[in-house]
mmCIF file of C-alpha atoms in Angstrom:
data_model
loop_
_atom_site.group_PDB
_atom_site.id
_atom_site.type_symbol
_atom_site.label_atom_id
_atom_site.label_comp_id
_atom_site.label_asym_id
_atom_site.label_seq_id
_atom_site.Cartn_x
_atom_site.Cartn_y
_atom_site.Cartn_z
ATOM 1 C CA MET A 1 22.546 29.351 -11.853
ATOM 2 C CA SER A 2 23.179 26.359 -9.632
ATOM 3 C CA THR A 3 26.567 25.349 -8.303
ATOM 4 C CA SER A 4 26.417 21.852 -9.738
ATOM 5 C CA PRO A 5 29.669 20.571 -11.272
ATOM 6 C CA GLU A 6 28.082 20.779 -14.723
ATOM 7 C CA ASP A 7 27.021 24.400 -14.320
ATOM 8 C CA VAL A 8 30.359 25.422 -12.851
ATOM 9 C CA ARG A 9 32.124 23.707 -15.726
ATOM 10 C CA ARG A 10 29.902 25.575 -18.175
ATOM 11 C CA THR A 11 30.796 28.909 -16.581
ATOM 12 C CA VAL A 12 34.523 28.204 -16.668
ATOM 13 C CA VAL A 13 34.480 26.896 -20.219
ATOM 14 C CA GLU A 14 32.461 29.888 -21.430
ATOM 15 C CA PHE A 15 34.913 32.212 -19.739
ATOM 16 C CA LEU A 16 37.972 30.497 -21.206
ATOM 17 C CA THR A 17 36.303 30.544 -24.612
ATOM 18 C CA LEU A 18 35.571 34.265 -24.263
ATOM 19 C CA ILE A 19 39.212 35.078 -23.593
ATOM 20 C CA GLU A 20 40.356 32.572 -26.233
ATOM 21 C CA LYS A 21 42.289 30.427 -23.748
ATOM 22 C CA LEU A 22 40.318 27.195 -23.776
ATOM 23 C CA PRO A 23 42.951 24.463 -24.136
ATOM 24 C CA GLU A 24 42.278 21.569 -26.431
ATOM 25 C CA GLY A 25 41.028 18.639 -24.380
ATOM 26 C CA PHE A 26 40.262 20.847 -21.357
ATOM 27 C CA ALA A 27 39.513 18.551 -18.426
ATOM 28 C CA ASP A 28 38.800 18.838 -14.723
ATOM 29 C CA ASP A 29 42.502 18.410 -13.941
ATOM 30 C CA THR A 30 43.902 20.742 -16.588
ATOM 31 C CA PRO A 31 45.933 23.505 -14.871
ATOM 32 C CA LEU A 32 44.265 26.913 -15.097
ATOM 33 C CA TYR A 33 47.546 28.807 -15.186
ATOM 34 C CA ALA A 34 50.953 28.077 -16.661
ATOM 35 C CA ASP A 35 51.220 24.877 -18.711
ATOM 36 C CA GLY A 36 47.450 24.796 -18.931
ATOM 37 C CA ALA A 37 44.931 27.488 -19.775
ATOM 38 C CA GLY A 38 47.601 30.086 -19.027
ATOM 39 C CA LEU A 39 45.488 32.570 -17.095
ATOM 40 C CA ASP A 40 47.364 35.714 -16.063
ATOM 41 C CA SER A 41 46.605 37.742 -12.933
ATOM 42 C CA LEU A 42 43.945 39.951 -14.500
ATOM 43 C CA GLU A 43 42.243 37.011 -16.173
ATOM 44 C CA THR A 44 42.258 35.211 -12.822
ATOM 45 C CA ALA A 45 40.525 38.228 -11.274
ATOM 46 C CA GLU A 46 37.982 38.128 -14.089
ATOM 47 C CA LEU A 47 37.319 34.440 -13.508
ATOM 48 C CA SER A 48 36.908 35.095 -9.795
ATOM 49 C CA ALA A 49 34.432 37.921 -10.477
ATOM 50 C CA THR A 50 32.567 35.855 -13.054
ATOM 51 C CA LEU A 51 32.161 32.923 -10.648
ATOM 52 C CA GLU A 52 30.798 35.268 -7.980
ATOM 53 C CA ASP A 53 28.523 36.977 -10.483
ATOM 54 C CA VAL A 54 27.084 33.701 -11.801
ATOM 55 C CA HIS A 55 27.177 31.429 -8.766
ATOM 56 C CA GLY A 56 27.088 33.862 -5.832
ATOM 57 C CA SER A 57 30.517 33.077 -4.406
ATOM 58 C CA ASP A 58 33.961 32.034 -5.532
ATOM 59 C CA PRO A 59 36.900 30.116 -4.091
ATOM 60 C CA TYR A 60 39.370 32.959 -4.604
ATOM 61 C CA ALA A 61 37.504 35.124 -2.083
ATOM 62 C CA THR A 62 38.405 32.666 0.663
ATOM 63 C CA GLY A 63 42.092 33.076 -0.030
ATOM 64 C CA ASP A 64 42.352 29.740 -1.801
ATOM 65 C CA MET A 65 43.987 29.504 -5.192
ATOM 66 C CA PRO A 66 42.281 26.704 -7.099
ATOM 67 C CA GLN A 67 44.618 25.145 -9.607
ATOM 68 C CA THR A 68 42.072 23.354 -11.761
ATOM 69 C CA LEU A 69 38.412 23.294 -12.689
ATOM 70 C CA GLY A 70 38.137 20.308 -10.376
ATOM 71 C CA ASP A 71 39.310 22.447 -7.456
ATOM 72 C CA ILE A 72 36.615 25.024 -8.252
ATOM 73 C CA GLN A 73 33.944 22.353 -8.497
ATOM 74 C CA ALA A 74 35.109 20.913 -5.174
ATOM 75 C CA PHE A 75 34.744 24.336 -3.535
ATOM 76 C CA PHE A 76 31.127 24.594 -4.605
ATOM 77 C CA ALA A 77 30.431 20.955 -3.808
ATOM 78 C CA ALA A 78 31.587 21.618 -0.253
ATOM 79 C CA GLY A 79 28.776 24.125 0.020
ATOM 80 C CA SER A 80 30.987 27.164 0.423
ATOM 81 C CA MET B 1 22.510 72.749 -5.890
ATOM 82 C CA THR B 2 21.773 74.352 -9.192
ATOM 83 C CA SER B 3 19.680 73.101 -12.043
ATOM 84 C CA ASP B 4 22.483 73.828 -14.509
ATOM 85 C CA VAL B 5 24.177 70.720 -13.153
ATOM 86 C CA THR B 6 22.067 68.871 -15.648
ATOM 87 C CA ALA B 7 22.636 71.166 -18.601
ATOM 88 C CA THR B 8 25.377 69.106 -20.187
ATOM 89 C CA ALA B 9 24.418 65.792 -18.679
ATOM 90 C CA THR B 10 24.393 62.987 -21.164
ATOM 91 C CA ALA B 11 21.143 61.101 -21.387
ATOM 92 C CA ALA B 12 22.040 57.458 -21.798
ATOM 93 C CA ALA B 13 19.875 55.158 -23.889
ATOM 94 C CA GLU B 14 19.457 52.885 -20.882
ATOM 95 C CA PRO B 15 19.633 54.214 -17.347
ATOM 96 C CA ARG B 16 23.068 53.562 -15.949
ATOM 97 C CA VAL B 17 23.645 52.318 -12.439
ATOM 98 C CA VAL B 18 25.782 54.946 -10.744
ATOM 99 C CA VAL B 19 27.352 54.544 -7.321
ATOM 100 C CA VAL B 20 28.317 57.737 -5.492
ATOM 101 C CA THR B 21 30.095 57.383 -2.172
ATOM 102 C CA GLY B 22 29.610 60.169 0.313
ATOM 103 C CA GLY B 23 26.577 61.285 -1.623
ATOM 104 C CA SER B 24 24.505 62.839 1.114
ATOM 105 C CA ARG B 25 25.747 66.414 1.159
ATOM 106 C CA GLY B 26 28.078 68.940 -0.436
ATOM 107 C CA LEU B 27 29.926 67.841 -3.545
ATOM 108 C CA GLY B 28 28.571 64.302 -3.378
ATOM 109 C CA ALA B 29 25.017 65.589 -3.297
ATOM 110 C CA GLY B 30 25.674 67.688 -6.377
ATOM 111 C CA ILE B 31 26.955 64.617 -8.194
ATOM 112 C CA VAL B 32 23.945 62.532 -7.135
ATOM 113 C CA GLU B 33 21.600 65.254 -8.342
ATOM 114 C CA SER B 34 23.345 65.423 -11.695
ATOM 115 C CA TYR B 35 23.012 61.707 -12.402
ATOM 116 C CA LEU B 36 19.403 61.604 -11.230
ATOM 117 C CA ALA B 37 18.704 64.481 -13.602
ATOM 118 C CA SER B 38 20.268 62.578 -16.496
ATOM 119 C CA GLY B 39 17.860 59.706 -15.853
ATOM 120 C CA ASP B 40 20.304 57.302 -14.267
ATOM 121 C CA ARG B 41 19.817 55.030 -11.282
ATOM 122 C CA VAL B 42 21.872 56.322 -8.402
ATOM 123 C CA ALA B 43 23.029 54.506 -5.285
ATOM 124 C CA ALA B 44 24.607 56.623 -2.595
ATOM 125 C CA CYS B 45 25.953 56.001 0.861
ATOM 126 C CA ALA B 46 27.092 58.075 3.777
ATOM 127 C CA ARG B 47 27.259 57.812 7.522
ATOM 128 C CA SER B 48 23.924 59.532 8.018
ATOM 129 C CA VAL B 49 20.732 60.475 6.226
ATOM 130 C CA THR B 50 20.362 64.128 5.282
ATOM 131 C CA PRO B 51 17.342 66.164 4.127
ATOM 132 C CA GLU B 52 18.658 65.843 0.566
ATOM 133 C CA VAL B 53 18.559 62.062 0.867
ATOM 134 C CA GLU B 54 15.006 62.132 2.178
ATOM 135 C CA ALA B 55 13.977 64.357 -0.716
ATOM 136 C CA TRP B 56 15.518 62.057 -3.345
ATOM 137 C CA ARG B 57 13.892 59.018 -1.781
ATOM 138 C CA ALA B 58 10.552 60.723 -2.229
ATOM 139 C CA SER B 59 11.140 62.199 -5.674
ATOM 140 C CA HIS B 60 12.996 59.255 -7.283
ATOM 141 C CA PRO B 61 11.750 56.109 -5.534
ATOM 142 C CA ASP B 62 12.660 53.890 -8.497
ATOM 143 C CA HIS B 63 15.975 55.522 -9.310
ATOM 144 C CA PHE B 64 17.524 56.273 -5.945
ATOM 145 C CA LEU B 65 18.966 53.965 -3.317
ATOM 146 C CA PHE B 66 20.632 55.086 -0.120
ATOM 147 C CA GLU B 67 22.404 53.047 2.525
ATOM 148 C CA THR B 68 24.033 54.312 5.682
ATOM 149 C CA ALA B 69 27.597 53.067 5.735
ATOM 150 C CA ASP B 70 30.979 53.796 7.213
ATOM 151 C CA LEU B 71 33.210 52.896 4.305
ATOM 152 C CA SER B 72 36.295 52.801 6.466
ATOM 153 C CA ARG B 73 34.883 49.420 7.518
ATOM 154 C CA SER B 74 35.235 46.757 4.865
ATOM 155 C CA ALA B 75 32.035 45.027 5.974
ATOM 156 C CA ASP B 76 30.009 48.220 5.505
ATOM 157 C CA ALA B 77 31.430 48.659 2.032
ATOM 158 C CA LYS B 78 30.411 45.121 1.129
ATOM 159 C CA THR B 79 26.923 45.543 2.544
ATOM 160 C CA PHE B 80 26.462 48.696 0.485
ATOM 161 C CA VAL B 81 27.710 47.246 -2.808
ATOM 162 C CA ASP B 82 25.733 44.041 -2.239
ATOM 163 C CA ALA B 83 22.594 46.137 -1.784
ATOM 164 C CA VAL B 84 23.214 47.917 -5.077
ATOM 165 C CA VAL B 85 23.779 44.656 -6.936
ATOM 166 C CA ALA B 86 20.745 43.060 -5.303
ATOM 167 C CA ARG B 87 18.546 45.897 -6.523
ATOM 168 C CA TRP B 88 19.951 46.651 -9.969
ATOM 169 C CA GLY B 89 22.235 43.724 -10.814
ATOM 170 C CA HIS B 90 25.373 45.580 -11.774
ATOM 171 C CA VAL B 91 27.279 48.875 -11.591
ATOM 172 C CA ASP B 92 28.141 51.020 -14.607
ATOM 173 C CA VAL B 93 29.700 54.035 -12.917
ATOM 174 C CA LEU B 94 31.543 54.482 -9.630
ATOM 175 C CA ILE B 95 32.248 57.933 -8.244
ATOM 176 C CA ASN B 96 34.617 57.643 -5.283
ATOM 177 C CA ASN B 97 33.759 60.878 -3.512
ATOM 178 C CA ALA B 98 33.610 59.976 0.173
ATOM 179 C CA GLY B 99 36.243 61.752 2.163
ATOM 180 C CA VAL B 100 36.933 63.514 5.391
ATOM 181 C CA ALA B 101 39.421 66.171 6.460
ATOM 182 C CA ARG B 102 40.843 67.086 9.818
ATOM 183 C CA ASP B 103 42.765 70.309 9.846
ATOM 184 C CA GLY B 104 45.770 70.973 11.980
ATOM 185 C CA ILE B 105 49.521 70.986 11.914
ATOM 186 C CA LEU B 106 50.816 67.454 11.419
ATOM 187 C CA ALA B 107 53.095 67.755 14.429
ATOM 188 C CA MET B 108 49.990 68.068 16.587
ATOM 189 C CA ALA B 109 47.850 65.402 14.918
ATOM 190 C CA SER B 110 46.634 62.528 17.051
ATOM 191 C CA ASP B 111 46.613 58.899 15.990
ATOM 192 C CA ASP B 112 42.849 59.187 15.737
ATOM 193 C CA ASP B 113 43.114 62.190 13.394
ATOM 194 C CA ILE B 114 45.435 60.281 11.093
ATOM 195 C CA ASP B 115 43.501 57.013 11.233
ATOM 196 C CA THR B 116 40.157 58.668 10.576
ATOM 197 C CA VAL B 117 41.337 60.450 7.442
ATOM 198 C CA VAL B 118 43.467 57.604 6.066
ATOM 199 C CA ASP B 119 40.881 54.923 6.807
ATOM 200 C CA LEU B 120 38.049 56.619 4.961
ATOM 201 C CA ASN B 121 39.870 58.457 2.199
ATOM 202 C CA ILE B 122 42.235 55.666 1.180
ATOM 203 C CA LYS B 123 41.054 52.382 2.649
ATOM 204 C CA GLY B 124 37.379 53.166 2.083
ATOM 205 C CA THR B 125 38.071 54.014 -1.540
ATOM 206 C CA LEU B 126 40.046 50.807 -1.970
ATOM 207 C CA TYR B 127 37.317 48.680 -0.378
ATOM 208 C CA VAL B 128 34.568 50.040 -2.619
ATOM 209 C CA SER B 129 36.726 50.059 -5.735
ATOM 210 C CA ARG B 130 37.718 46.445 -5.187
ATOM 211 C CA LEU B 131 34.113 45.325 -4.898
ATOM 212 C CA VAL B 132 32.755 47.397 -7.752
ATOM 213 C CA THR B 133 35.525 46.748 -10.252
ATOM 214 C CA ARG B 134 35.025 43.018 -9.743
ATOM 215 C CA ARG B 135 31.484 43.536 -11.001
ATOM 216 C CA MET B 136 32.756 45.659 -13.860
ATOM 217 C CA LEU B 137 35.327 43.010 -14.802
ATOM 218 C CA ALA B 138 32.602 40.399 -15.046
ATOM 219 C CA ARG B 139 30.783 42.653 -17.552
ATOM 220 C CA ARG B 140 33.900 44.127 -19.166
ATOM 221 C CA SER B 141 32.621 47.677 -18.977
ATOM 222 C CA GLY B 142 32.416 50.550 -16.568
ATOM 223 C CA SER B 143 33.775 53.910 -15.527
ATOM 224 C CA VAL B 144 35.398 54.987 -12.290
ATOM 225 C CA VAL B 145 36.087 58.536 -11.149
ATOM 226 C CA ASN B 146 38.173 59.202 -8.062
ATOM 227 C CA ILE B 147 37.612 62.607 -6.511
ATOM 228 C CA SER B 148 40.914 63.874 -5.164
ATOM 229 C CA SER B 149 41.928 67.493 -4.601
ATOM 230 C CA ILE B 150 44.410 70.090 -5.764
ATOM 231 C CA VAL B 151 45.918 69.992 -2.284
ATOM 232 C CA GLY B 152 47.131 66.500 -3.148
ATOM 233 C CA ARG B 153 49.345 68.217 -5.703
ATOM 234 C CA SER B 154 50.106 71.600 -4.205
ATOM 235 C CA GLY B 155 49.836 70.851 -0.504
ATOM 236 C CA TYR B 156 48.190 73.110 2.036
ATOM 237 C CA ARG B 157 49.338 74.188 5.458
ATOM 238 C CA GLY B 158 47.309 72.323 8.040
ATOM 239 C CA LEU B 159 45.965 69.691 5.635
ATOM 240 C CA GLY B 160 48.943 67.369 5.496
ATOM 241 C CA VAL B 161 47.125 64.117 6.182
ATOM 242 C CA TYR B 162 44.257 65.015 3.878
ATOM 243 C CA SER B 163 46.727 66.045 1.150
ATOM 244 C CA ALA B 164 48.580 62.761 1.479
ATOM 245 C CA THR B 165 45.390 60.761 1.048
ATOM 246 C CA LYS B 166 44.349 62.747 -2.009
ATOM 247 C CA ALA B 167 47.746 62.280 -3.626
ATOM 248 C CA ALA B 168 47.325 58.583 -2.962
ATOM 249 C CA LEU B 169 44.044 58.591 -4.871
ATOM 250 C CA ASP B 170 45.775 60.088 -7.910
ATOM 251 C CA GLY B 171 48.232 57.193 -7.835
ATOM 252 C CA LEU B 172 45.371 54.766 -7.487
ATOM 253 C CA THR B 173 43.687 56.308 -10.513
ATOM 254 C CA ARG B 174 46.702 55.712 -12.714
ATOM 255 C CA SER B 175 47.260 52.154 -11.478
ATOM 256 C CA MET B 176 43.622 51.149 -11.849
ATOM 257 C CA ALA B 177 43.546 52.594 -15.352
ATOM 258 C CA ARG B 178 46.507 50.433 -16.304
ATOM 259 C CA GLU B 179 44.973 47.337 -14.714
ATOM 260 C CA LEU B 180 41.517 47.689 -16.191
ATOM 261 C CA GLY B 181 41.960 49.519 -19.477
ATOM 262 C CA SER B 182 42.176 46.369 -21.547
ATOM 263 C CA ARG B 183 38.781 45.324 -20.197
ATOM 264 C CA GLY B 184 36.846 48.372 -21.330
ATOM 265 C CA ILE B 185 36.892 50.062 -17.935
ATOM 266 C CA THR B 186 38.026 53.674 -17.702
ATOM 267 C CA VAL B 187 39.454 55.158 -14.519
ATOM 268 C CA ASN B 188 40.016 58.886 -14.146
ATOM 269 C CA GLY B 189 40.298 61.405 -11.380
ATOM 270 C CA ILE B 190 39.102 64.902 -10.700
ATOM 271 C CA ALA B 191 41.140 67.215 -8.531
ATOM 272 C CA PRO B 192 38.739 69.954 -7.511
ATOM 273 C CA GLY B 193 39.945 73.310 -6.339
ATOM 274 C CA TYR B 194 38.319 74.997 -3.403
ATOM 275 C CA LEU B 195 34.560 74.584 -3.312
ATOM 276 C CA ARG B 196 32.012 76.374 -1.231
ATOM 277 C CA THR B 197 31.633 73.106 0.620
ATOM 278 C CA GLU B 198 35.258 73.442 1.793
ATOM 279 C CA MET B 199 33.888 75.642 4.548
ATOM 280 C CA SER B 200 33.228 72.372 6.290
ATOM 281 C CA HIS B 201 36.729 71.084 5.625
ATOM 282 C CA GLY B 202 38.580 73.241 8.063
ATOM 283 C CA LEU B 203 39.233 76.440 6.107
ATOM 284 C CA ASP B 204 38.024 79.663 7.681
ATOM 285 C CA GLU B 205 36.427 82.705 6.020
ATOM 286 C CA GLY B 206 39.722 84.572 5.759
ATOM 287 C CA GLN B 207 41.450 81.663 4.039
ATOM 288 C CA MET B 208 38.558 81.298 1.600
ATOM 289 C CA ASP B 209 38.637 85.034 0.705
ATOM 290 C CA GLN B 210 42.329 84.753 -0.023
ATOM 291 C CA ILE B 211 41.718 81.760 -2.277
ATOM 292 C CA VAL B 212 39.055 83.634 -4.244
ATOM 293 C CA ARG B 213 41.426 86.567 -4.810
ATOM 294 C CA ARG B 214 44.038 84.209 -6.234
ATOM 295 C CA THR B 215 41.639 82.258 -8.459
ATOM 296 C CA PRO B 216 41.487 83.456 -12.083
ATOM 297 C CA ALA B 217 37.827 82.481 -12.320
ATOM 298 C CA GLY B 218 37.180 84.869 -9.450
ATOM 299 C CA ARG B 219 35.001 82.557 -7.424
ATOM 300 C CA LEU B 220 34.921 79.343 -5.497
ATOM 301 C CA GLY B 221 33.746 76.246 -7.277
ATOM 302 C CA ASP B 222 30.367 74.693 -6.757
ATOM 303 C CA PRO B 223 29.307 71.041 -6.936
ATOM 304 C CA GLY B 224 27.902 71.536 -10.428
ATOM 305 C CA ASP B 225 31.360 72.437 -11.746
ATOM 306 C CA ILE B 226 32.606 69.019 -10.684
ATOM 307 C CA ALA B 227 29.461 67.057 -11.530
ATOM 308 C CA ARG B 228 29.631 68.171 -15.151
ATOM 309 C CA VAL B 229 33.176 66.818 -15.441
ATOM 310 C CA CYS B 230 32.035 63.548 -13.855
ATOM 311 C CA GLN B 231 29.376 63.270 -16.533
ATOM 312 C CA PHE B 232 31.978 63.869 -19.244
ATOM 313 C CA LEU B 233 34.432 61.321 -17.849
ATOM 314 C CA THR B 234 31.742 58.660 -17.515
ATOM 315 C CA ASP B 235 30.142 59.232 -20.894
ATOM 316 C CA PRO B 236 30.642 55.914 -22.732
ATOM 317 C CA ARG B 237 31.649 57.860 -25.833
ATOM 318 C CA ASN B 238 34.762 59.087 -24.019
ATOM 319 C CA ASP B 239 36.324 55.671 -23.582
ATOM 320 C CA TYR B 240 39.698 56.753 -24.958
ATOM 321 C CA LEU B 241 40.209 58.969 -21.919
ATOM 322 C CA THR B 242 41.617 57.031 -18.979
ATOM 323 C CA GLY B 243 44.316 57.307 -16.338
ATOM 324 C CA GLN B 244 44.058 61.100 -16.137
ATOM 325 C CA VAL B 245 43.427 63.460 -13.259
ATOM 326 C CA ILE B 246 41.558 66.556 -14.398
ATOM 327 C CA VAL B 247 42.191 69.673 -12.336
ATOM 328 C CA VAL B 248 39.000 71.713 -11.950
ATOM 329 C CA ASP B 249 39.998 74.728 -9.909
ATOM 330 C CA GLY B 250 39.077 77.890 -11.777
ATOM 331 C CA GLY B 251 42.697 78.232 -12.874
ATOM 332 C CA LEU B 252 44.073 78.549 -9.358
ATOM 333 C CA THR B 253 47.009 76.192 -9.930
ATOM 334 C CA SER B 254 47.535 76.968 -13.619
#
């Protein structure tokens, strides 16, 4: 799958749906953790692994901690 | 290796992708042979190619992958796991078997002795487990078996560093099981007793004879004894068994 913002969004939304943590009105600036989707540490690891599995890399592997879907899309847009 | 390794092997409906570290000789080779015999796809790595590896490449060209790797180096571990994923797309089973021993009284051990054993036995296992369990998390399924040793529990004169690393693996087994259990991934350990292959791990003939005399089963173990337990622990039907270290030692430590 490509790393276009649309495809990355699809991956993240599918993942949040799978774990039943897709917030109502989920947007690019919705926090992924507390006060947002509420991902815990294991779910964050799962998201990281899923992004790598689907898109070939992931922002967490660089040591960054993206806070939102927008941060993840920005990582891929930068060609990382 | 004996053909009875396969006697209780579970034939999966679909071939599983099985990763065996240190799978070129001794115990690791017995485990590789068992999973090949049960129809699975097996990826193995070690620091060098052995005649067993050459034979499997010829006999199972579609089901066997081998990469030379020094797993004490993170980059080698990544190259190996990437090669497995590139060929077969995922990993169902990980057998962390790679290990090395250096015998000698701890008071006389060099930095190199300690680093060599710790780097492969602990850090190498962590590197591979990190990479493979990420893949398992993405699929929410998988089985991991860490091969430790009874000396991690009982200790053994002259194997202090090795014993410490094997005890560490038992702790890793329990922690990984707690981390991953809710995602359908089982993590167990096997603590083998003394195998015939231990001859290469620093024990001399006299020590081995003494061990046999003290073992209720009256013999040393062979790779098939351990491979059969690997098959049991990684059988998808046994997914309620996790976080345990099974001692397989002929009753020696009972």
